[in-house]
Amino acid sequence: MNFELSEDIKNLQTQVRRFIREEIIPMENDPRQTPHGPTEDLRSELVALARSKDLLTLHASTAMGGKGLSHVAKAVVFEEAGYSPLGPTAMNIHAPDEGNIHLMDLVASDAQKERWLRPLAEGRTRSCFAMTEPAPGTGSDPSMLSTTAVRDGDDFVINGHKWLITGVTGASFAIIMARTEDDNATMFLTDTDKPGFTVERMMDSMDSCFTGGHGVVRLDNLRVPKEDILGEVGKGFRYAQVRLAPARLTHCMRWLGAAQRAHDEASHYARNRQSFGKRLGDHQGVGFMLADNEMDMLTIRLSILHCAWVLDSGGRGNVESSMAKVISSEGIWRVIDRSVQILGGQGVSGENIVERIFKDARGFRIYDGPNEVHRMSLAKKILAREDIRQA
Ligand SMILES: Cc1cc2nc3c(=O)[nH]c(=O)nc-3n(C[C@H](O)[C@H](O)[C@H](O)COP(=O)(O)OP(=O)(O)OC[C@H]3O[C@@H](n4cnc5c(N)ncnc54)[C@H](O)[C@@H]3O)c2cc1C
């Protein structure tokens, strides 16, 4: 087994690392950073910086102006980008746009690509992905999808209520998941300024790294022509898997970068702060926390790279990305929490970036499938296996 990265990937890693350190970290305290994420103005400035360095939307296909990175290359680049909460925004590789770009590259028609995907990949617009609904609609359980799309001539008429929709405020278009007559799910593309698409309110949340925050959307007789169906009618759940397996892995990559940053901040503090006559890190209680951080991050990195390799080899990667999601979201949480502890009062003050990372990262154990649901699916697969493993 060869863990050596290609020269191309190593060069890209160096380039992104330098970009984040020199251009993006200095902007972290920009006053245009709000509780609902960077403002549009700040986002545009960040995107322009990445564009000037040829580091924008690297995962998009070459036809859409990207570099069509492999999953392994993404693992390396996205981790570097995640080192700053503003990095993924700058490079146009943040959720939900990153996953939407990936899905549309694979499934959208040529006309849809020109109309919606190209401006998105160029960083000129933003998008959102609207699946989750308030009770009794879908959350952890996709089969509870209650938004309906009813055929009316050549159009579909969509009614429903969505919430927790990241980036919806300011997004120019949405991918909406709705139940169609065949009792299956279908994905629809729609501009967000159409009649029947209303952002009811923004939701206050712990995180502040997603432009446009999270919002509640009312779909009230939203009319969508059949040409704006993404892919085919009735294949929504299948496409959700096409989007989710790699999209949840890219979350792991970005959050690993954030955990690395928290660990670096904590290590710096442990090297320089004194307590009880020696360096903080020389106290075994602190040194062990740093050691545990590095072991957690190694485990996370290996699970991400393994899943990336499966996807690059043509596998579906569903099980691997599910496991990587649980390993990563729980591992990064331990790393960030230990880092807060090592930093003492600084760790919970807004003066240190680790406080922001702590708040930004918590949601990852819930979105892209709560960890309990991933464990449930894995347990089902284990129990369905033959009782005794054959030689
Ligand atoms: C920051 C953030 C961003 C998001 N962005 C988007 C977005 O852009 N678009 C979108 O459509 N959705 C988005 N979501 C919604 C997200 O996908 C849902 O929160 C998630 O699917 C869980 O659904 P729920 O919140 O309704 O939880 P529920 O389904 O109500 O479940 C609540 C909790 O119950 C537990 N649970 C559920 N089922 C089981 C089980 N079988 N066994 C054991 N425990 C279980 C889990 O701990 C779960 O967290 C976002 C969520 C967050 C937090």
GROMACS .gro file of C-alpha atoms and ligand atoms in nm:
model
  444
    1MET     CA    1   0.000   0.000   0.000
    2ASN     CA    2   0.143   0.335  -0.105
    3PHE     CA    3   0.056   0.643   0.100
    4GLU     CA    4   0.277   0.874  -0.108
    5LEU     CA    5   0.084   1.164  -0.268
    6SER     CA    6   0.154   1.258  -0.628
    7GLU     CA    7   0.369   1.567  -0.698
    8ASP     CA    8   0.060   1.747  -0.839
    9ILE     CA    9  -0.137   1.694  -0.520
   10LYS     CA   10   0.158   1.794  -0.302
   11ASN     CA   11   0.205   2.114  -0.502
   12LEU     CA   12  -0.164   2.199  -0.473
   13GLN     CA   13  -0.148   2.130  -0.100
   14THR     CA   14   0.142   2.376  -0.061
   15GLN     CA   15  -0.036   2.636  -0.271
   16VAL     CA   16  -0.361   2.612  -0.073
   17ARG     CA   17  -0.178   2.607   0.261
   18ARG     CA   18   0.006   2.927   0.168
   19PHE     CA   19  -0.314   3.091   0.039
   20ILE     CA   20  -0.504   3.017   0.361
   21ARG     CA   21  -0.217   3.135   0.587
   22GLU     CA   22  -0.130   3.450   0.391
   23GLU     CA   23  -0.462   3.570   0.249
   24ILE     CA   24  -0.753   3.419   0.442
   25ILE     CA   25  -0.652   3.393   0.809
   26PRO     CA   26  -0.580   3.771   0.822
   27MET     CA   27  -0.946   3.828   0.724
   28GLU     CA   28  -1.099   3.613   1.000
   29ASN     CA   29  -1.186   3.913   1.218
   30ASP     CA   30  -1.341   4.112   0.934
   31PRO     CA   31  -1.650   4.290   1.073
   32ARG     CA   32  -1.856   4.155   0.782
   33GLN     CA   33  -1.850   3.814   0.954
   34THR     CA   34  -2.201   3.786   1.111
   35PRO     CA   35  -2.383   3.526   1.327
   36HIS     CA   36  -2.545   3.410   0.999
   37GLY     CA   37  -2.210   3.370   0.823
   38PRO     CA   38  -1.999   3.597   0.606
   39THR     CA   39  -2.198   3.872   0.431
   40GLU     CA   40  -2.236   3.853   0.053
   41ASP     CA   41  -1.988   4.137   0.029
   42LEU     CA   42  -1.725   3.954   0.232
   43ARG     CA   43  -1.792   3.632   0.043
   44SER     CA   44  -1.741   3.805  -0.293
   45GLU     CA   45  -1.412   3.950  -0.175
   46LEU     CA   46  -1.292   3.610  -0.051
   47VAL     CA   47  -1.399   3.440  -0.374
   48ALA     CA   48  -1.216   3.705  -0.576
   49LEU     CA   49  -0.899   3.630  -0.380
   50ALA     CA   50  -0.924   3.257  -0.456
   51ARG     CA   51  -1.004   3.330  -0.820
   52SER     CA   52  -0.693   3.548  -0.851
   53LYS     CA   53  -0.483   3.252  -0.732
   54ASP     CA   54  -0.662   3.002  -0.958
   55LEU     CA   55  -0.794   2.818  -0.651
   56LEU     CA   56  -1.169   2.852  -0.708
   57THR     CA   57  -1.410   2.557  -0.722
   58LEU     CA   58  -1.129   2.310  -0.787
   59HIS     CA   59  -1.359   2.007  -0.752
   60ALA     CA   60  -1.588   2.109  -1.043
   61SER     CA   61  -1.540   1.939  -1.379
   62THR     CA   62  -1.299   2.100  -1.622
   63ALA     CA   63  -1.601   2.170  -1.848
   64MET     CA   64  -1.737   2.388  -1.567
   65GLY     CA   65  -1.404   2.561  -1.508
   66GLY     CA   66  -1.276   2.344  -1.224
   67LYS     CA   67  -0.988   2.099  -1.211
   68GLY     CA   68  -1.204   1.788  -1.170
   69LEU     CA   69  -1.006   1.684  -0.861
   70SER     CA   70  -1.007   1.318  -0.761
   71HIS     CA   71  -1.156   1.238  -0.422
   72VAL     CA   72  -0.808   1.179  -0.279
   73ALA     CA   73  -0.693   1.519  -0.411
   74LYS     CA   74  -1.005   1.675  -0.258
   75ALA     CA   75  -0.920   1.515   0.077
   76VAL     CA   76  -0.585   1.695   0.079
   77VAL     CA   77  -0.704   2.029  -0.059
   78PHE     CA   78  -1.026   2.057   0.143
   79GLU     CA   79  -0.844   1.980   0.467
   80GLU     CA   80  -0.608   2.270   0.395
   81ALA     CA   81  -0.903   2.496   0.312
   82GLY     CA   82  -1.082   2.401   0.636
   83TYR     CA   83  -0.789   2.534   0.840
   84SER     CA   84  -0.973   2.868   0.842
   85PRO     CA   85  -1.352   2.897   0.887
   86LEU     CA   86  -1.340   3.130   0.583
   87GLY     CA   87  -1.129   2.900   0.362
   88PRO     CA   88  -1.405   2.682   0.213
   89THR     CA   89  -1.615   2.992   0.141
   90ALA     CA   90  -1.325   3.161  -0.036
   91MET     CA   91  -1.250   2.857  -0.252
   92ASN     CA   92  -1.622   2.794  -0.326
   93ILE     CA   93  -1.605   2.446  -0.178
   94HIS     CA   94  -1.838   2.497   0.118
   95ALA     CA   95  -2.168   2.320   0.181
   96PRO     CA   96  -2.420   2.322   0.028
   97ASP     CA   97  -2.276   2.458  -0.299
   98GLU     CA   98  -1.993   2.206  -0.311
   99GLY     CA   99  -2.230   1.906  -0.298
  100ASN     CA  100  -2.476   2.071  -0.537
  101ILE     CA  101  -2.197   2.133  -0.788
  102HIS     CA  102  -2.090   1.770  -0.764
  103LEU     CA  103  -2.446   1.642  -0.812
  104MET     CA  104  -2.532   1.878  -1.098
  105ASP     CA  105  -2.206   1.799  -1.277
  106LEU     CA  106  -2.322   1.436  -1.282
  107VAL     CA  107  -2.698   1.466  -1.331
  108ALA     CA  108  -2.803   1.805  -1.474
  109SER     CA  109  -2.892   1.852  -1.842
  110ASP     CA  110  -2.666   2.070  -2.059
  111ALA     CA  111  -2.922   2.352  -2.048
  112GLN     CA  112  -2.946   2.331  -1.667
  113LYS     CA  113  -2.568   2.334  -1.641
  114GLU     CA  114  -2.540   2.653  -1.846
  115ARG     CA  115  -2.826   2.822  -1.661
  116TRP     CA  116  -2.747   2.725  -1.303
  117LEU     CA  117  -2.426   2.529  -1.262
  118ARG     CA  118  -2.182   2.748  -1.453
  119PRO     CA  119  -2.253   3.070  -1.258
  120LEU     CA  120  -2.243   2.866  -0.936
  121ALA     CA  121  -1.908   2.708  -1.022
  122GLU     CA  122  -1.774   3.052  -1.117
  123GLY     CA  123  -1.863   3.175  -0.767
  124ARG     CA  124  -2.106   3.433  -0.903
  125THR     CA  125  -2.416   3.278  -0.742
  126ARG     CA  126  -2.505   3.056  -0.446
  127SER     CA  127  -2.749   2.768  -0.413
  128CYS     CA  128  -2.927   2.567  -0.145
  129PHE     CA  129  -3.052   2.212  -0.100
  130ALA     CA  130  -3.400   2.184   0.050
  131MET     CA  131  -3.491   1.849   0.193
  132THR     CA  132  -3.547   1.869   0.571
  133GLU     CA  133  -3.894   1.957   0.702
  134PRO     CA  134  -4.046   2.038   1.040
  135ALA     CA  135  -4.241   1.751   1.203
  136PRO     CA  136  -4.421   1.551   1.083
  137GLY     CA  137  -4.203   1.577   0.770
  138THR     CA  138  -3.863   1.435   0.690
  139GLY     CA  139  -3.559   1.474   0.914
  140SER     CA  140  -3.348   1.169   0.992
  141ASP     CA  141  -3.600   0.949   0.811
  142PRO     CA  142  -3.621   1.033   0.438
  143SER     CA  143  -3.937   0.821   0.396
  144MET     CA  144  -4.128   1.090   0.589
  145LEU     CA  145  -4.087   1.340   0.304
  146SER     CA  146  -4.412   1.538   0.299
  147THR     CA  147  -4.353   1.814   0.042
  148THR     CA  148  -4.558   1.725  -0.266
  149ALA     CA  149  -4.510   1.794  -0.636
  150VAL     CA  150  -4.827   1.738  -0.838
  151ARG     CA  151  -4.824   1.727  -1.217
  152ASP     CA  152  -5.032   1.998  -1.386
  153GLY     CA  153  -4.993   1.990  -1.766
  154ASP     CA  154  -4.621   2.036  -1.839
  155ASP     CA  155  -4.555   2.177  -1.493
  156PHE     CA  156  -4.531   2.046  -1.138
  157VAL     CA  157  -4.691   2.235  -0.851
  158ILE     CA  158  -4.495   2.210  -0.529
  159ASN     CA  159  -4.630   2.262  -0.177
  160GLY     CA  160  -4.443   2.212   0.147
  161HIS     CA  161  -4.246   2.351   0.436
  162LYS     CA  162  -3.867   2.319   0.469
  163TRP     CA  163  -3.630   2.422   0.743
  164LEU     CA  164  -3.263   2.422   0.838
  165ILE     CA  165  -3.192   2.510   0.475
  166THR     CA  166  -2.832   2.628   0.467
  167GLY     CA  167  -2.753   2.932   0.260
  168VAL     CA  168  -3.112   2.993   0.150
  169THR     CA  169  -3.100   3.366   0.217
  170GLY     CA  170  -2.924   3.509  -0.085
  171ALA     CA  171  -2.920   3.180  -0.278
  172SER     CA  172  -3.025   3.234  -0.638
  173PHE     CA  173  -3.160   2.883  -0.686
  174ALA     CA  174  -3.263   2.577  -0.487
  175ILE     CA  175  -3.269   2.204  -0.536
  176ILE     CA  176  -3.596   2.091  -0.380
  177MET     CA  177  -3.674   1.735  -0.281
  178ALA     CA  178  -4.047   1.658  -0.315
  179ARG     CA  179  -4.274   1.356  -0.328
  180THR     CA  180  -4.422   1.289  -0.674
  181GLU     CA  181  -4.731   1.089  -0.775
  182ASP     CA  182  -4.542   0.763  -0.799
  183ASP     CA  183  -4.487   0.802  -0.423
  184ASN     CA  184  -4.119   0.837  -0.485
  185ALA     CA  185  -3.903   1.147  -0.453
  186THR     CA  186  -3.794   1.384  -0.727
  187MET     CA  187  -3.545   1.672  -0.728
  188PHE     CA  188  -3.651   2.004  -0.877
  189LEU     CA  189  -3.441   2.307  -0.966
  190THR     CA  190  -3.597   2.647  -0.912
  191ASP     CA  191  -3.498   3.009  -0.894
  192THR     CA  192  -3.564   3.140  -0.545
  193ASP     CA  193  -3.727   3.463  -0.665
  194LYS     CA  194  -4.024   3.281  -0.818
  195PRO     CA  195  -4.374   3.329  -0.675
  196GLY     CA  196  -4.447   3.053  -0.424
  197PHE     CA  197  -4.090   3.038  -0.286
  198THR     CA  198  -4.076   3.233   0.041
  199VAL     CA  199  -3.803   3.248   0.303
  200GLU     CA  200  -4.015   3.276   0.619
  201ARG     CA  201  -3.732   3.344   0.860
  202MET     CA  202  -3.369   3.289   0.944
  203MET     CA  203  -3.288   3.042   1.221
  204ASP     CA  204  -3.033   3.143   1.484
  205SER     CA  205  -2.773   2.869   1.512
  206MET     CA  206  -2.449   2.784   1.690
  207ASP     CA  207  -2.242   2.802   1.372
  208SER     CA  208  -2.151   3.115   1.180
  209CYS     CA  209  -1.946   2.982   0.890
  210PHE     CA  210  -2.213   2.934   0.621
  211THR     CA  211  -2.301   3.235   0.405
  212GLY     CA  212  -2.678   3.290   0.424
  213GLY     CA  213  -2.706   3.098   0.755
  214HIS     CA  214  -2.997   2.855   0.784
  215GLY     CA  215  -3.358   2.936   0.698
  216VAL     CA  216  -3.719   2.824   0.691
  217VAL     CA  217  -3.886   2.808   0.350
  218ARG     CA  218  -4.254   2.798   0.258
  219LEU     CA  219  -4.336   2.643  -0.080
  220ASP     CA  220  -4.683   2.757  -0.174
  221ASN     CA  221  -4.806   2.645  -0.517
  222LEU     CA  222  -4.453   2.685  -0.656
  223ARG     CA  223  -4.479   2.606  -1.027
  224VAL     CA  224  -4.180   2.428  -1.185
  225PRO     CA  225  -4.173   2.328  -1.553
  226LYS     CA  226  -4.078   1.969  -1.627
  227GLU     CA  227  -3.752   2.085  -1.793
  228ASP     CA  228  -3.637   2.195  -1.448
  229ILE     CA  229  -3.651   1.847  -1.298
  230LEU     CA  230  -3.300   1.750  -1.195
  231GLY     CA  231  -3.240   1.411  -1.355
  232GLU     CA  232  -3.544   1.188  -1.380
  233VAL     CA  233  -3.878   1.178  -1.201
  234GLY     CA  234  -3.878   0.934  -0.908
  235LYS     CA  235  -3.500   0.916  -0.872
  236GLY     CA  236  -3.465   1.176  -0.596
  237PHE     CA  237  -3.355   0.936  -0.324
  238ARG     CA  238  -3.101   0.776  -0.556
  239TYR     CA  239  -2.956   1.118  -0.646
  240ALA     CA  240  -2.954   1.212  -0.278
  241GLN     CA  241  -2.713   0.922  -0.229
  242VAL     CA  242  -2.503   1.038  -0.527
  243ARG     CA  243  -2.483   1.377  -0.356
  244LEU     CA  244  -2.455   1.262   0.001
  245ALA     CA  245  -2.185   0.995  -0.003
  246PRO     CA  246  -1.916   1.231  -0.138
  247ALA     CA  247  -2.073   1.542   0.022
  248ARG     CA  248  -2.057   1.398   0.371
  249LEU     CA  249  -1.697   1.299   0.303
  250THR     CA  250  -1.606   1.654   0.202
  251HIS     CA  251  -1.754   1.772   0.533
  252CYS     CA  252  -1.513   1.531   0.705
  253MET     CA  253  -1.223   1.679   0.506
  254ARG     CA  254  -1.305   2.042   0.588
  255TRP     CA  255  -1.371   1.970   0.955
  256LEU     CA  256  -1.046   1.781   0.985
  257GLY     CA  257  -0.871   2.101   0.875
  258ALA     CA  258  -1.063   2.291   1.143
  259ALA     CA  259  -0.962   2.034   1.407
  260GLN     CA  260  -0.599   2.064   1.296
  261ARG     CA  261  -0.620   2.441   1.345
  262ALA     CA  262  -0.766   2.398   1.696
  263HIS     CA  263  -0.491   2.150   1.780
  264ASP     CA  264  -0.219   2.382   1.646
  265GLU     CA  265  -0.356   2.669   1.854
  266ALA     CA  266  -0.365   2.447   2.164
  267SER     CA  267  -0.013   2.311   2.098
  268HIS     CA  268   0.122   2.665   2.062
  269TYR     CA  269  -0.037   2.762   2.393
  270ALA     CA  270   0.091   2.447   2.566
  271ARG     CA  271   0.446   2.522   2.449
  272ASN     CA  272   0.444   2.880   2.570
  273ARG     CA  273   0.220   2.908   2.876
  274GLN     CA  274   0.369   2.829   3.220
  275SER     CA  275   0.190   2.675   3.517
  276PHE     CA  276   0.322   2.528   3.842
  277GLY     CA  277   0.683   2.590   3.741
  278LYS     CA  278   0.686   2.432   3.397
  279ARG     CA  279   0.541   2.458   3.049
  280LEU     CA  280   0.174   2.368   3.035
  281GLY     CA  281   0.242   2.090   2.783
  282ASP     CA  282   0.497   1.931   3.018
  283HIS     CA  283   0.217   1.844   3.258
  284GLN     CA  284   0.123   1.491   3.165
  285GLY     CA  285  -0.251   1.574   3.173
  286VAL     CA  286  -0.201   1.830   2.898
  287GLY     CA  287   0.062   1.639   2.699
  288PHE     CA  288  -0.164   1.335   2.685
  289MET     CA  289  -0.447   1.547   2.545
  290LEU     CA  290  -0.218   1.668   2.266
  291ALA     CA  291  -0.111   1.310   2.195
  292ASP     CA  292  -0.474   1.195   2.184
  293ASN     CA  293  -0.553   1.478   1.943
  294GLU     CA  294  -0.290   1.360   1.696
  295MET     CA  295  -0.405   0.998   1.720
  296ASP     CA  296  -0.767   1.099   1.661
  297MET     CA  297  -0.668   1.308   1.360
  298LEU     CA  298  -0.462   1.026   1.211
  299THR     CA  299  -0.760   0.789   1.243
  300ILE     CA  300  -0.990   1.045   1.080
  301ARG     CA  301  -0.746   1.117   0.797
  302LEU     CA  302  -0.702   0.748   0.720
  303SER     CA  303  -1.077   0.682   0.714
  304ILE     CA  304  -1.128   0.979   0.479
  305LEU     CA  305  -0.846   0.874   0.247
  306HIS     CA  306  -0.970   0.516   0.241
  307CYS     CA  307  -1.322   0.622   0.143
  308ALA     CA  308  -1.180   0.867  -0.113
  309TRP     CA  309  -0.979   0.582  -0.262
  310VAL     CA  310  -1.294   0.363  -0.280
  311LEU     CA  311  -1.482   0.642  -0.462
  312ASP     CA  312  -1.188   0.706  -0.698
  313SER     CA  313  -1.178   0.332  -0.773
  314GLY     CA  314  -1.541   0.345  -0.889
  315GLY     CA  315  -1.705   0.216  -0.569
  316ARG     CA  316  -2.022   0.374  -0.431
  317GLY     CA  317  -1.852   0.438  -0.099
  318ASN     CA  318  -2.181   0.452   0.090
  319VAL     CA  319  -2.075   0.236   0.381
  320GLU     CA  320  -1.724   0.382   0.391
  321SER     CA  321  -1.850   0.742   0.385
  322SER     CA  322  -2.102   0.658   0.653
  323MET     CA  323  -1.827   0.520   0.877
  324ALA     CA  324  -1.592   0.808   0.793
  325LYS     CA  325  -1.870   1.053   0.884
  326VAL     CA  326  -1.916   0.904   1.230
  327ILE     CA  327  -1.542   0.859   1.293
  328SER     CA  328  -1.469   1.215   1.179
  329SER     CA  329  -1.755   1.403   1.343
  330GLU     CA  330  -1.689   1.239   1.680
  331GLY     CA  331  -1.309   1.253   1.645
  332ILE     CA  332  -1.294   1.620   1.549
  333TRP     CA  333  -1.531   1.697   1.833
  334ARG     CA  334  -1.292   1.536   2.085
  335VAL     CA  335  -0.994   1.720   1.933
  336ILE     CA  336  -1.166   2.058   1.937
  337ASP     CA  337  -1.302   2.008   2.290
  338ARG     CA  338  -0.958   1.910   2.425
  339SER     CA  339  -0.809   2.213   2.248
  340VAL     CA  340  -1.062   2.440   2.421
  341GLN     CA  341  -0.966   2.284   2.755
  342ILE     CA  342  -0.593   2.333   2.696
  343LEU     CA  343  -0.648   2.696   2.599
  344GLY     CA  344  -0.825   2.763   2.929
  345GLY     CA  345  -1.028   3.085   2.934
  346GLN     CA  346  -0.893   3.180   2.591
  347GLY     CA  347  -1.060   2.869   2.449
  348VAL     CA  348  -1.407   2.996   2.525
  349SER     CA  349  -1.343   3.360   2.445
  350GLY     CA  350  -1.420   3.509   2.109
  351GLU     CA  351  -1.058   3.627   2.094
  352ASN     CA  352  -0.939   3.283   1.988
  353ILE     CA  353  -1.054   3.114   1.668
  354VAL     CA  354  -1.102   2.784   1.854
  355GLU     CA  355  -1.418   2.916   2.020
  356ARG     CA  356  -1.566   2.974   1.673
  357ILE     CA  357  -1.451   2.634   1.547
  358PHE     CA  358  -1.612   2.467   1.852
  359LYS     CA  359  -1.947   2.627   1.772
  360ASP     CA  360  -1.920   2.574   1.396
  361ALA     CA  361  -1.840   2.203   1.422
  362ARG     CA  362  -2.108   2.074   1.660
  363GLY     CA  363  -2.377   2.039   1.394
  364PHE     CA  364  -2.175   1.784   1.201
  365ARG     CA  365  -2.284   1.502   1.431
  366ILE     CA  366  -2.643   1.582   1.322
  367TYR     CA  367  -2.645   1.681   0.954
  368ASP     CA  368  -2.575   1.448   0.662
  369GLY     CA  369  -2.743   1.181   0.873
  370PRO     CA  370  -2.727   1.185   1.253
  371ASN     CA  371  -2.455   0.948   1.376
  372GLU     CA  372  -2.717   0.720   1.536
  373VAL     CA  373  -2.877   0.665   1.195
  374HIS     CA  374  -2.541   0.575   1.040
  375ARG     CA  375  -2.482   0.328   1.325
  376MET     CA  376  -2.833   0.187   1.273
  377SER     CA  377  -2.768   0.126   0.900
  378LEU     CA  378  -2.433  -0.031   0.972
  379ALA     CA  379  -2.581  -0.257   1.240
  380LYS     CA  380  -2.849  -0.376   0.993
  381LYS     CA  381  -2.580  -0.469   0.741
  382ILE     CA  382  -2.379  -0.653   1.005
  383LEU     CA  383  -2.682  -0.853   1.120
  384ALA     CA  384  -2.773  -0.942   0.761
  385ARG     CA  385  -2.436  -1.109   0.705
  386GLU     CA  386  -2.378  -1.481   0.721
  387ASP     CA  387  -2.343  -1.591   1.079
  388ILE     CA  388  -1.996  -1.743   1.052
  389ARG     CA  389  -1.745  -1.585   0.816
  390GLN     CA  390  -1.638  -1.837   0.551
  391ALA     CA  391  -1.271  -1.897   0.480
  392LIG     C1  392  -2.608   2.307   1.066
  392LIG     C2  393  -2.711   2.230   0.988
  392LIG     C3  394  -2.725   2.252   0.852
  392LIG     C4  395  -2.825   2.182   0.781
  392LIG     N1  396  -2.841   2.210   0.646
  392LIG     C5  397  -2.941   2.147   0.579
  392LIG     C6  398  -2.966   2.180   0.442
  392LIG     O1  399  -2.897   2.263   0.382
  392LIG     N2  400  -3.068   2.118   0.379
  392LIG     C7  401  -3.146   2.028   0.441
  392LIG     O2  402  -3.236   1.975   0.376
  392LIG     N3  403  -3.126   1.995   0.571
  392LIG     C8  404  -3.026   2.053   0.642
  392LIG     N4  405  -3.005   2.024   0.774
  392LIG     C9  406  -3.094   1.932   0.841
  392LIG    C10  407  -3.033   1.798   0.874
  392LIG     O3  408  -3.018   1.721   0.759
  392LIG    C11  409  -3.124   1.733   0.980
  392LIG     O4  410  -3.110   1.810   1.099
  392LIG    C12  411  -3.091   1.589   1.005
  392LIG     O5  412  -3.125   1.508   0.895
  392LIG    C13  413  -3.170   1.536   1.127
  392LIG     O6  414  -3.305   1.562   1.113
  392LIG     P1  415  -3.385   1.636   1.232
  392LIG     O7  416  -3.312   1.759   1.270
  392LIG     O8  417  -3.525   1.649   1.189
  392LIG     O9  418  -3.375   1.536   1.353
  392LIG     P2  419  -3.481   1.422   1.395
  392LIG    O10  420  -3.513   1.335   1.279
  392LIG    O11  421  -3.593   1.487   1.466
  392LIG    O12  422  -3.394   1.339   1.499
  392LIG    C14  423  -3.350   1.398   1.622
  392LIG    C15  424  -3.240   1.315   1.683
  392LIG    O13  425  -3.293   1.187   1.711
  392LIG    C16  426  -3.192   1.089   1.700
  392LIG     N5  427  -3.238   0.982   1.609
  392LIG    C17  428  -3.312   0.993   1.498
  392LIG     N6  429  -3.334   0.873   1.444
  392LIG    C18  430  -3.273   0.781   1.524
  392LIG    C19  431  -3.258   0.638   1.524
  392LIG     N7  432  -3.309   0.565   1.426
  392LIG     N8  433  -3.189   0.580   1.625
  392LIG    C20  434  -3.135   0.655   1.725
  392LIG     N9  435  -3.145   0.789   1.729
  392LIG    C21  436  -3.213   0.852   1.631
  392LIG    C22  437  -3.067   1.158   1.645
  392LIG    O14  438  -2.977   1.184   1.753
  392LIG    C23  439  -3.120   1.289   1.591
  392LIG    O15  440  -3.022   1.393   1.599
  392LIG    C24  441  -2.907   2.090   0.848
  392LIG    C25  442  -2.889   2.067   0.985
  392LIG    C26  443  -2.794   2.136   1.055
  392LIG    C27  444  -2.779   2.111   1.203
   0.00000   0.00000   0.00000
